[in-house]
GROMACS .gro file of C-alpha atoms in nm:
model
  466
    1MET     CA    1   4.697  18.428   7.350
    2GLU     CA    2   4.754  18.058   7.297
    3SER     CA    3   4.657  17.807   7.561
    4GLN     CA    4   4.986  17.808   7.743
    5THR     CA    5   4.979  17.730   8.113
    6THR     CA    6   5.046  18.009   8.361
    7LYS     CA    7   5.187  17.762   8.611
    8PRO     CA    8   5.562  17.769   8.668
    9PRO     CA    9   5.748  17.493   8.481
   10LEU     CA   10   5.803  17.168   8.663
   11PRO     CA   11   6.154  17.083   8.783
   12PRO     CA   12   6.339  16.861   8.535
   13PRO     CA   13   6.300  16.488   8.585
   14PRO     CA   14   6.609  16.289   8.685
   15PHE     CA   15   6.689  16.201   8.322
   16SER     CA   16   6.688  16.562   8.193
   17SER     CA   17   6.874  16.881   8.276
   18LEU     CA   18   6.610  17.099   8.104
   19PRO     CA   19   6.298  17.244   8.271
   20VAL     CA   20   5.985  17.068   8.150
   21ASP     CA   21   5.608  17.116   8.145
   22GLU     CA   22   5.339  16.885   8.282
   23ASN     CA   23   5.389  16.651   7.983
   24GLN     CA   24   5.767  16.631   8.043
   25LYS     CA   25   5.829  16.832   7.725
   26ALA     CA   26   6.123  17.074   7.745
   27THR     CA   27   6.028  17.439   7.792
   28GLU     CA   28   6.377  17.558   7.694
   29PHE     CA   29   6.580  17.496   7.380
   30ARG     CA   30   6.959  17.483   7.432
   31VAL     CA   31   7.108  17.423   7.093
   32PHE     CA   32   7.460  17.345   7.215
   33SER     CA   33   7.346  17.088   7.468
   34ILE     CA   34   7.325  16.711   7.410
   35SER     CA   35   7.118  16.653   7.723
   36LYS     CA   36   6.905  16.338   7.720
   37PRO     CA   37   6.639  16.292   7.603
   38HIS     CA   38   6.530  16.624   7.451
   39MET     CA   39   6.845  16.777   7.304
   40LEU     CA   40   6.998  16.442   7.209
   41ALA     CA   41   6.682  16.368   7.011
   42PHE     CA   42   6.713  16.709   6.844
   43HIS     CA   43   7.070  16.645   6.728
   44LEU     CA   44   6.994  16.294   6.608
   45ALA     CA   45   6.684  16.415   6.423
   46TRP     CA   46   6.850  16.697   6.231
   47LEU     CA   47   7.164  16.498   6.149
   48SER     CA   48   6.966  16.201   6.017
   49LEU     CA   49   6.748  16.423   5.798
   50PHE     CA   50   7.058  16.618   5.689
   51SER     CA   51   7.198  16.294   5.547
   52CYS     CA   52   6.873  16.233   5.356
   53PHE     CA   53   6.881  16.579   5.198
   54PHE     CA   54   7.250  16.532   5.121
   55SER     CA   55   7.169  16.205   4.941
   56THR     CA   56   6.863  16.327   4.753
   57PHE     CA   57   7.035  16.639   4.619
   58SER     CA   58   7.374  16.480   4.554
   59ILE     CA   59   7.278  16.433   4.188
   60PRO     CA   60   7.185  16.790   4.070
   61PRO     CA   61   7.535  16.944   4.111
   62LEU     CA   62   7.676  16.670   3.888
   63LEU     CA   63   7.404  16.694   3.622
   64PRO     CA   64   7.627  16.850   3.353
   65ILE     CA   65   7.855  16.543   3.375
   66ILE     CA   66   7.576  16.288   3.417
   67ARG     CA   67   7.386  16.450   3.131
   68ALA     CA   68   7.680  16.396   2.896
   69ASP     CA   69   7.743  16.039   3.016
   70LEU     CA   70   7.383  15.917   2.986
   71ASN     CA   71   7.283  16.140   2.691
   72LEU     CA   72   7.003  16.297   2.891
   73THR     CA   73   6.768  16.546   2.728
   74ASP     CA   74   6.614  16.845   2.907
   75ALA     CA   75   6.290  16.646   2.925
   76ASP     CA   76   6.472  16.353   3.090
   77ILE     CA   77   6.623  16.585   3.350
   78GLY     CA   78   6.287  16.748   3.415
   79HIS     CA   79   6.115  16.410   3.454
   80ALA     CA   80   6.389  16.293   3.691
   81GLY     CA   81   6.340  16.604   3.902
   82ILE     CA   82   5.967  16.536   3.919
   83ALA     CA   83   6.031  16.171   4.003
   84SER     CA   84   6.251  16.265   4.298
   85PHE     CA   85   5.960  16.457   4.451
   86VAL     CA   86   5.686  16.209   4.358
   87GLY     CA   87   5.880  15.944   4.547
   88SER     CA   88   5.837  16.135   4.871
   89ILE     CA   89   5.471  16.240   4.838
   90PHE     CA   90   5.309  15.914   4.946
   91SER     CA   91   5.598  15.814   5.170
   92ARG     CA   92   5.556  16.139   5.364
   93LEU     CA   93   5.184  16.084   5.397
   94ALA     CA   94   5.245  15.728   5.519
   95MET     CA   95   5.521  15.841   5.754
   96GLY     CA   96   5.274  16.040   5.966
   97PRO     CA   97   5.064  15.742   6.080
   98ALA     CA   98   5.383  15.533   6.102
   99CYS     CA   99   5.516  15.781   6.359
  100ASP     CA  100   5.183  15.774   6.544
  101LEU     CA  101   5.195  15.393   6.559
  102LEU     CA  102   5.566  15.308   6.589
  103GLY     CA  103   5.732  15.629   6.706
  104PRO     CA  104   5.964  15.858   6.510
  105ARG     CA  105   6.282  15.667   6.596
  106ILE     CA  106   6.187  15.334   6.435
  107ALA     CA  107   6.004  15.498   6.144
  108SER     CA  108   6.293  15.728   6.056
  109ALA     CA  109   6.577  15.480   6.090
  110THR     CA  110   6.394  15.208   5.896
  111LEU     CA  111   6.332  15.433   5.598
  112SER     CA  112   6.692  15.557   5.594
  113LEU     CA  113   6.832  15.205   5.602
  114LEU     CA  114   6.599  15.093   5.322
  115THR     CA  115   6.693  15.381   5.091
  116ALA     CA  116   7.072  15.384   5.154
  117PRO     CA  117   7.137  15.092   4.911
  118ILE     CA  118   6.931  15.273   4.647
  119ILE     CA  119   7.162  15.574   4.675
  120LEU     CA  120   7.460  15.346   4.624
  121ALA     CA  121   7.288  15.199   4.317
  122THR     CA  122   7.308  15.543   4.150
  123SER     CA  123   7.658  15.439   4.040
  124LEU     CA  124   7.503  15.162   3.826
  125VAL     CA  125   7.260  15.367   3.615
  126SER     CA  126   7.316  15.332   3.242
  127SER     CA  127   7.012  15.487   3.073
  128PRO     CA  128   6.772  15.780   3.108
  129GLN     CA  129   6.501  15.541   3.230
  130SER     CA  130   6.715  15.395   3.509
  131PHE     CA  131   6.826  15.746   3.605
  132ILE     CA  132   6.464  15.858   3.646
  133LEU     CA  133   6.382  15.542   3.845
  134ILE     CA  134   6.674  15.595   4.083
  135ARG     CA  135   6.572  15.955   4.150
  136PHE     CA  136   6.218  15.838   4.220
  137LEU     CA  137   6.332  15.578   4.474
  138ILE     CA  138   6.584  15.805   4.645
  139GLY     CA  139   6.307  16.062   4.696
  140PHE     CA  140   6.142  15.828   4.947
  141SER     CA  141   6.410  15.918   5.200
  142LEU     CA  142   6.276  16.275   5.228
  143ALA     CA  143   5.979  16.135   5.421
  144ASN     CA  144   6.212  16.143   5.720
  145PHE     CA  145   6.124  16.511   5.739
  146VAL     CA  146   5.787  16.413   5.888
  147ALA     CA  147   5.956  16.203   6.155
  148ASN     CA  148   6.191  16.494   6.227
  149GLN     CA  149   5.906  16.740   6.292
  150PHE     CA  150   5.696  16.483   6.478
  151TRP     CA  151   5.991  16.406   6.705
  152MET     CA  152   6.051  16.772   6.790
  153SER     CA  153   5.681  16.834   6.855
  154SER     CA  154   5.687  16.536   7.094
  155MET     CA  155   5.992  16.662   7.282
  156PHE     CA  156   5.941  17.040   7.314
  157SER     CA  157   5.664  17.246   7.472
  158THR     CA  158   5.444  17.497   7.287
  159ASN     CA  159   5.652  17.800   7.386
  160VAL     CA  160   5.961  17.668   7.201
  161VAL     CA  161   5.818  17.415   6.954
  162GLY     CA  162   5.841  17.658   6.662
  163LEU     CA  163   6.208  17.719   6.734
  164ALA     CA  164   6.282  17.348   6.780
  165ASN     CA  165   6.103  17.254   6.457
  166GLY     CA  166   6.269  17.539   6.268
  167VAL     CA  167   6.624  17.462   6.377
  168ALA     CA  168   6.589  17.084   6.335
  169ALA     CA  169   6.447  17.114   5.983
  170GLY     CA  170   6.663  17.414   5.889
  171TRP     CA  171   6.990  17.251   5.981
  172ALA     CA  172   6.878  16.933   5.808
  173ASN     CA  173   6.785  17.120   5.490
  174MET     CA  174   7.141  17.248   5.476
  175GLY     CA  175   7.225  16.905   5.342
  176ALA     CA  176   7.080  17.017   5.008
  177GLY     CA  177   7.329  17.305   5.007
  178VAL     CA  178   7.632  17.123   5.146
  179THR     CA  179   7.603  16.850   4.883
  180GLN     CA  180   7.625  17.120   4.613
  181LEU     CA  181   7.975  17.192   4.743
  182VAL     CA  182   8.089  16.847   4.847
  183MET     CA  183   7.993  16.636   4.545
  184PRO     CA  184   8.177  16.850   4.284
  185PHE     CA  185   8.473  16.866   4.525
  186LEU     CA  186   8.482  16.486   4.564
  187TYR     CA  187   8.444  16.449   4.189
  188ASN     CA  188   8.749  16.667   4.125
  189ILE     CA  189   8.950  16.489   4.396
  190VAL     CA  190   8.881  16.145   4.247
  191ILE     CA  191   8.985  16.262   3.900
  192LYS     CA  192   9.295  16.450   4.016
  193TYR     CA  193   9.443  16.209   4.269
  194PHE     CA  194   9.318  15.871   4.151
  195ASN     CA  195   9.339  15.929   3.776
  196ILE     CA  196   8.984  15.803   3.720
  197ILE     CA  197   8.804  15.912   3.405
  198PRO     CA  198   8.513  16.159   3.452
  199PHE     CA  199   8.238  15.915   3.350
  200THR     CA  200   8.356  15.672   3.619
  201ALA     CA  201   8.447  15.932   3.882
  202TRP     CA  202   8.092  16.060   3.931
  203ARG     CA  203   7.974  15.703   3.994
  204VAL     CA  204   8.238  15.622   4.255
  205ILE     CA  205   8.161  15.913   4.486
  206PHE     CA  206   7.804  15.797   4.557
  207ILE     CA  207   7.958  15.565   4.815
  208VAL     CA  208   7.981  15.873   5.039
  209PRO     CA  209   7.613  15.976   5.069
  210ALA     CA  210   7.499  15.613   5.096
  211THR     CA  211   7.738  15.537   5.381
  212PHE     CA  212   7.662  15.863   5.559
  213GLN     CA  213   7.288  15.797   5.556
  214ALA     CA  214   7.327  15.442   5.688
  215ILE     CA  215   7.550  15.556   5.976
  216THR     CA  216   7.310  15.828   6.091
  217ALA     CA  217   7.020  15.581   6.080
  218MET     CA  218   7.205  15.344   6.312
  219MET     CA  219   7.278  15.632   6.549
  220VAL     CA  220   6.907  15.713   6.569
  221LEU     CA  221   6.824  15.351   6.651
  222VAL     CA  222   7.094  15.312   6.915
  223TYR     CA  223   7.087  15.650   7.090
  224GLY     CA  224   6.742  15.795   7.017
  225GLN     CA  225   6.431  15.805   7.237
  226ASP     CA  226   6.079  15.857   7.101
  227LEU     CA  227   5.920  16.055   7.387
  228PRO     CA  228   6.044  16.240   7.696
  229THR     CA  229   5.917  15.949   7.907
  230GLY     CA  230   6.065  15.669   7.696
  231ASN     CA  231   6.027  15.473   7.374
  232TYR     CA  232   5.686  15.383   7.233
  233LYS     CA  233   5.702  15.016   7.329
  234LYS     CA  234   5.779  15.095   7.692
  235CYS     CA  235   5.574  15.412   7.726
  236HIS     CA  236   5.234  15.385   7.894
  237THR     CA  237   5.106  15.738   7.855
  238GLN     CA  238   4.742  15.797   7.777
  239TYR     CA  239   4.831  15.914   7.427
  240THR     CA  240   5.019  15.601   7.327
  241LYS     CA  241   4.757  15.370   7.481
  242GLN     CA  242   4.490  15.540   7.273
  243THR     CA  243   4.700  15.541   6.958
  244GLN     CA  244   4.800  15.177   6.987
  245LYS     CA  245   4.431  15.074   6.993
  246GLU     CA  246   4.374  15.231   6.652
  247ASN     CA  247   4.478  15.104   6.314
  248PHE     CA  248   4.674  15.283   6.045
  249PHE     CA  249   4.370  15.397   5.847
  250GLY     CA  250   4.175  15.516   6.151
  251ILE     CA  251   4.456  15.752   6.246
  252LEU     CA  252   4.502  15.858   5.885
  253PHE     CA  253   4.138  15.941   5.813
  254ARG     CA  254   4.093  16.141   6.133
  255GLY     CA  255   4.375  16.370   6.030
  256LEU     CA  256   4.254  16.392   5.669
  257ARG     CA  257   3.920  16.529   5.786
  258ASN     CA  258   4.085  16.838   5.937
  259TYR     CA  259   4.066  17.116   5.676
  260ARG     CA  260   4.344  17.313   5.845
  261GLY     CA  261   4.589  17.042   5.749
  262TRP     CA  262   4.494  17.077   5.383
  263ILE     CA  263   4.546  17.453   5.386
  264LEU     CA  264   4.885  17.415   5.554
  265ALA     CA  265   4.974  17.150   5.294
  266LEU     CA  266   4.898  17.400   5.015
  267THR     CA  267   5.092  17.674   5.189
  268TYR     CA  268   5.389  17.446   5.246
  269GLY     CA  269   5.370  17.336   4.884
  270TYR     CA  270   5.471  17.687   4.783
  271CYS     CA  271   5.736  17.762   5.041
  272PHE     CA  272   5.918  17.432   5.092
  273GLY     CA  273   5.800  17.309   4.752
  274ALA     CA  274   5.947  17.619   4.590
  275GLU     CA  275   6.267  17.563   4.788
  276LEU     CA  276   6.294  17.202   4.666
  277THR     CA  277   6.235  17.310   4.307
  278THR     CA  278   6.502  17.578   4.337
  279ASP     CA  279   6.748  17.327   4.485
  280ASN     CA  280   6.686  17.109   4.182
  281VAL     CA  281   6.738  17.375   3.913
  282ILE     CA  282   6.951  17.655   4.054
  283ALA     CA  283   7.297  17.512   3.983
  284GLN     CA  284   7.208  17.429   3.623
  285TYR     CA  285   7.035  17.771   3.591
  286PHE     CA  286   7.352  17.963   3.676
  287TYR     CA  287   7.568  17.721   3.476
  288ASP     CA  288   7.362  17.767   3.160
  289ARG     CA  289   7.247  18.130   3.187
  290PHE     CA  290   7.562  18.300   3.315
  291ASP     CA  291   7.820  18.058   3.170
  292VAL     CA  292   7.996  17.987   3.501
  293ASP     CA  293   8.193  17.666   3.557
  294LEU     CA  294   8.063  17.360   3.741
  295GLN     CA  295   8.236  17.437   4.071
  296LEU     CA  296   8.119  17.801   4.082
  297ALA     CA  297   7.762  17.704   3.989
  298GLY     CA  298   7.768  17.453   4.275
  299THR     CA  299   7.900  17.715   4.516
  300ILE     CA  300   7.626  17.962   4.424
  301ALA     CA  301   7.361  17.692   4.456
  302ALA     CA  302   7.507  17.587   4.791
  303SER     CA  303   7.455  17.936   4.932
  304PHE     CA  304   7.082  17.895   4.867
  305GLY     CA  305   7.051  17.571   5.061
  306MET     CA  306   7.294  17.659   5.337
  307ALA     CA  307   7.093  17.967   5.433
  308ASN     CA  308   6.882  17.713   5.623
  309LEU     CA  309   7.146  17.736   5.896
  310PHE     CA  310   6.966  18.047   6.021
  311SER     CA  311   6.667  18.128   5.796
  312ARG     CA  312   6.430  17.844   5.882
  313PRO     CA  313   6.512  17.874   6.255
  314ILE     CA  314   6.436  18.246   6.227
  315GLY     CA  315   6.093  18.150   6.098
  316GLY     CA  316   6.042  17.930   6.404
  317VAL     CA  317   6.151  18.211   6.635
  318ILE     CA  318   5.916  18.458   6.464
  319SER     CA  319   5.631  18.211   6.502
  320ASP     CA  320   5.697  18.162   6.874
  321LYS     CA  321   5.738  18.536   6.937
  322MET     CA  322   5.425  18.624   6.743
  323GLY     CA  323   5.240  18.347   6.923
  324LYS     CA  324   5.349  18.475   7.261
  325ARG     CA  325   5.252  18.833   7.176
  326PHE     CA  326   4.940  18.786   6.962
  327GLY     CA  327   4.843  18.419   7.000
  328MET     CA  328   4.758  18.200   6.701
  329ARG     CA  329   4.655  18.506   6.499
  330GLY     CA  330   5.014  18.629   6.523
  331ARG     CA  331   5.152  18.298   6.398
  332LEU     CA  332   4.918  18.306   6.096
  333TRP     CA  333   4.988  18.670   6.009
  334GLY     CA  334   5.361  18.612   6.036
  335LEU     CA  335   5.339  18.316   5.797
  336TRP     CA  336   5.135  18.508   5.539
  337VAL     CA  337   5.360  18.817   5.538
  338VAL     CA  338   5.690  18.626   5.516
  339GLN     CA  339   5.576  18.390   5.241
  340THR     CA  340   5.428  18.673   5.035
  341VAL     CA  341   5.758  18.861   5.049
  342ALA     CA  342   5.935  18.538   4.943
  343GLY     CA  343   5.705  18.517   4.640
  344LEU     CA  344   5.782  18.875   4.539
  345LEU     CA  345   6.157  18.810   4.561
  346CYS     CA  346   6.115  18.494   4.351
  347VAL     CA  347   5.940  18.698   4.082
  348LEU     CA  348   6.229  18.945   4.090
  349LEU     CA  349   6.491  18.667   4.068
  350GLY     CA  350   6.368  18.570   3.724
  351ARG     CA  351   6.379  18.932   3.605
  352ILE     CA  352   6.742  19.011   3.702
  353ASN     CA  353   6.988  18.986   3.412
  354SER     CA  354   7.321  19.028   3.593
  355LEU     CA  355   7.514  18.752   3.772
  356TRP     CA  356   7.575  18.943   4.095
  357GLY     CA  357   7.226  19.089   4.102
  358SER     CA  358   7.080  18.740   4.066
  359ILE     CA  359   7.299  18.610   4.347
  360VAL     CA  360   7.190  18.889   4.585
  361VAL     CA  361   6.819  18.843   4.509
  362MET     CA  362   6.855  18.463   4.532
  363CYS     CA  363   7.004  18.499   4.881
  364GLY     CA  364   6.716  18.722   4.992
  365PHE     CA  365   6.467  18.479   4.843
  366SER     CA  366   6.630  18.187   5.024
  367VAL     CA  367   6.600  18.359   5.362
  368PHE     CA  368   6.231  18.440   5.327
  369VAL     CA  369   6.116  18.116   5.162
  370GLN     CA  370   6.295  17.905   5.422
  371ALA     CA  371   6.167  18.122   5.708
  372ALA     CA  372   5.815  18.066   5.574
  373SER     CA  373   5.870  17.690   5.608
  374GLY     CA  374   5.967  17.741   5.971
  375LEU     CA  375   5.658  17.953   6.030
  376THR     CA  376   5.437  17.684   5.874
  377PHE     CA  377   5.557  17.423   6.119
  378GLY     CA  378   5.511  17.674   6.398
  379VAL     CA  379   5.137  17.626   6.335
  380VAL     CA  380   5.128  17.251   6.263
  381PRO     CA  381   5.162  17.127   6.627
  382PHE     CA  382   4.845  17.315   6.725
  383VAL     CA  383   4.618  17.161   6.462
  384SER     CA  384   4.572  16.814   6.612
  385GLN     CA  385   4.725  16.633   6.905
  386ARG     CA  386   4.570  16.294   6.835
  387SER     CA  387   4.677  16.294   6.470
  388LEU     CA  388   4.991  16.504   6.494
  389GLY     CA  389   5.181  16.264   6.271
  390VAL     CA  390   4.910  16.272   6.004
  391ILE     CA  391   4.893  16.652   5.999
  392SER     CA  392   5.273  16.667   5.983
  393GLY     CA  393   5.265  16.414   5.700
  394MET     CA  394   4.994  16.600   5.511
  395THR     CA  395   5.186  16.925   5.539
  396GLY     CA  396   5.514  16.762   5.445
  397SER     CA  397   5.353  16.586   5.149
  398GLY     CA  398   5.212  16.920   5.040
  399GLY     CA  399   5.568  17.046   5.010
  400THR     CA  400   5.662  16.773   4.765
  401VAL     CA  401   5.330  16.795   4.576
  402GLY     CA  402   5.397  17.164   4.525
  403ALA     CA  403   5.745  17.084   4.400
  404VAL     CA  404   5.609  16.823   4.157
  405VAL     CA  405   5.340  17.054   4.019
  406THR     CA  406   5.587  17.342   3.982
  407GLN     CA  407   5.850  17.123   3.818
  408LEU     CA  408   5.593  16.970   3.583
  409LEU     CA  409   5.433  17.298   3.478
  410LEU     CA  410   5.736  17.523   3.464
  411PHE     CA  411   6.063  17.328   3.446
  412SER     CA  412   5.990  17.026   3.224
  413GLY     CA  413   6.056  17.092   2.858
  414SER     CA  414   6.106  17.421   2.675
  415LYS     CA  415   5.763  17.587   2.707
  416PHE     CA  416   5.912  17.858   2.930
  417SER     CA  417   6.265  17.983   2.972
  418LYS     CA  418   6.408  17.910   3.317
  419GLN     CA  419   6.408  18.277   3.415
  420ASN     CA  420   6.039  18.313   3.322
  421SER     CA  421   5.961  17.989   3.504
  422ILE     CA  422   6.123  18.121   3.821
  423SER     CA  423   5.912  18.439   3.807
  424LEU     CA  424   5.594  18.238   3.748
  425MET     CA  425   5.681  18.021   4.048
  426GLY     CA  426   5.690  18.340   4.257
  427MET     CA  427   5.342  18.434   4.140
  428MET     CA  428   5.215  18.087   4.236
  429MET     CA  429   5.365  18.134   4.582
  430ILE     CA  430   5.179  18.460   4.637
  431VAL     CA  431   4.843  18.318   4.525
  432CYS     CA  432   4.872  17.993   4.721
  433THR     CA  433   4.949  18.179   5.044
  434LEU     CA  434   4.607  18.352   5.047
  435PRO     CA  435   4.409  18.053   5.189
  436ILE     CA  436   4.588  18.103   5.523
  437THR     CA  437   4.316  18.364   5.584
  438LEU     CA  438   4.063  18.077   5.604
  439ILE     CA  439   4.231  17.897   5.894
  440TYR     CA  440   4.028  17.944   6.210
  441PHE     CA  441   4.060  17.798   6.561
  442PRO     CA  442   3.747  17.847   6.779
  443GLN     CA  443   3.957  17.899   7.092
  444TRP     CA  444   4.223  18.123   6.932
  445GLY     CA  445   4.066  18.282   6.624
  446GLY     CA  446   4.216  18.334   6.280
  447MET     CA  447   4.388  18.606   6.079
  448LEU     CA  448   4.073  18.813   6.025
  449CYS     CA  449   3.863  18.739   6.335
  450GLY     CA  450   3.896  18.663   6.703
  451PRO     CA  451   3.805  18.348   6.897
  452SER     CA  452   3.451  18.217   6.929
  453PHE     CA  453   3.224  18.391   7.179
  454ASP     CA  454   3.042  18.063   7.245
  455PRO     CA  455   3.257  17.880   7.502
  456GLU     CA  456   3.067  17.554   7.464
  457LYS     CA  457   3.109  17.555   7.086
  458ALA     CA  458   3.476  17.644   7.115
  459ILE     CA  459   3.537  17.357   7.358
  460GLU     CA  460   3.339  17.114   7.142
  461ASP     CA  461   3.522  17.211   6.823
  462TYR     CA  462   3.856  17.201   6.996
  463HIS     CA  463   3.783  16.850   7.127
  464LEU     CA  464   3.772  16.739   6.763
  465LEU     CA  465   4.129  16.860   6.724
  466GLU     CA  466   4.264  16.661   7.018
   0.00000   0.00000   0.00000
């Protein structure tokens, strides 16, 4: 069993209607509540990240039109897809220490406000090179995922942190699916009712994602709160006092020394990374392979992303339930099983030759791959308390590194057909899930062995995680 206190939860403080633990973190998760500070932070976190996913993936559903306007080759499109992920690798890694030093509210809102004008600048691209550059810069906004998960881990106790992380990230990831529906719809509206030519219409509608992202960032700044006890500048907890004494690189290197973070980064690279890659190629895949129109291809692709409404939260629930029943070993086994099944379904997706068969398998794949992401971040909060932001950043960066590697190896150029590339991506998922067996916590154990029988060693090793 995990180290969860057997004491009854404390009564809620005056500023919260939720029961809390000794650290003032909520021990219940009430999704339809906007209670301050816990549930309000949850809604601000997922909505802000939703806008970032909406912005980042607003381009793929319009690629057939943009491709014709800018004379893009398949290589250009592949390089742009890679660029969109590369942009978020280092920003995600930097976002972890930024959250440790400044708090998730300031870190998240600042990044969103800085990238909103870049999204608007998409309407000005005129060449393949500028298109690739814009996708690279927009990708920085996905680093807000780290702030999202850090914020939830700071607000919710261990018994519900998997659920909170899963729902916050899952609902946010729906932005990648919603934009597949909304952007083609807006494109058709602008052409039909404003008589704007197609090559101008796609440029005009980028006002929408840019404005949306800026508004949500301002909401986070005005209404958000970093910790249950207050904002970082006003909070005098032991954690923030210790953190504020350290510099950026000290916090970063402590987290980088924890091997568990590296394994979770690899694992996340082939659940969330596979999801990002699929978001980038799935609309064009159905458009080209099954000869469906732009709107239908967008609708099919949207069903993949919008499964996050329930699939990633399910992963968080499974992690919490397995943790309650079997401790950390249950969380790790749950992650391995779910992600392996996702890999098998991905292999099958590339082998199906019928439209409806592909849609059914794609839906099953989306549920399992997104649930695996939720299960991954059901483990992350237990790896390190002192460098929680760094571990979250490492894991989040792993997701985009996995997407970059997969896009570069399998979806850039004509070496493989898209259906073969999808199947190969599934094989990579299965292989890269195996290192989960190497994760071991002295006080909780790992997948293949129980906790340490040397209490002094377990306590000493665990102190390094704090």
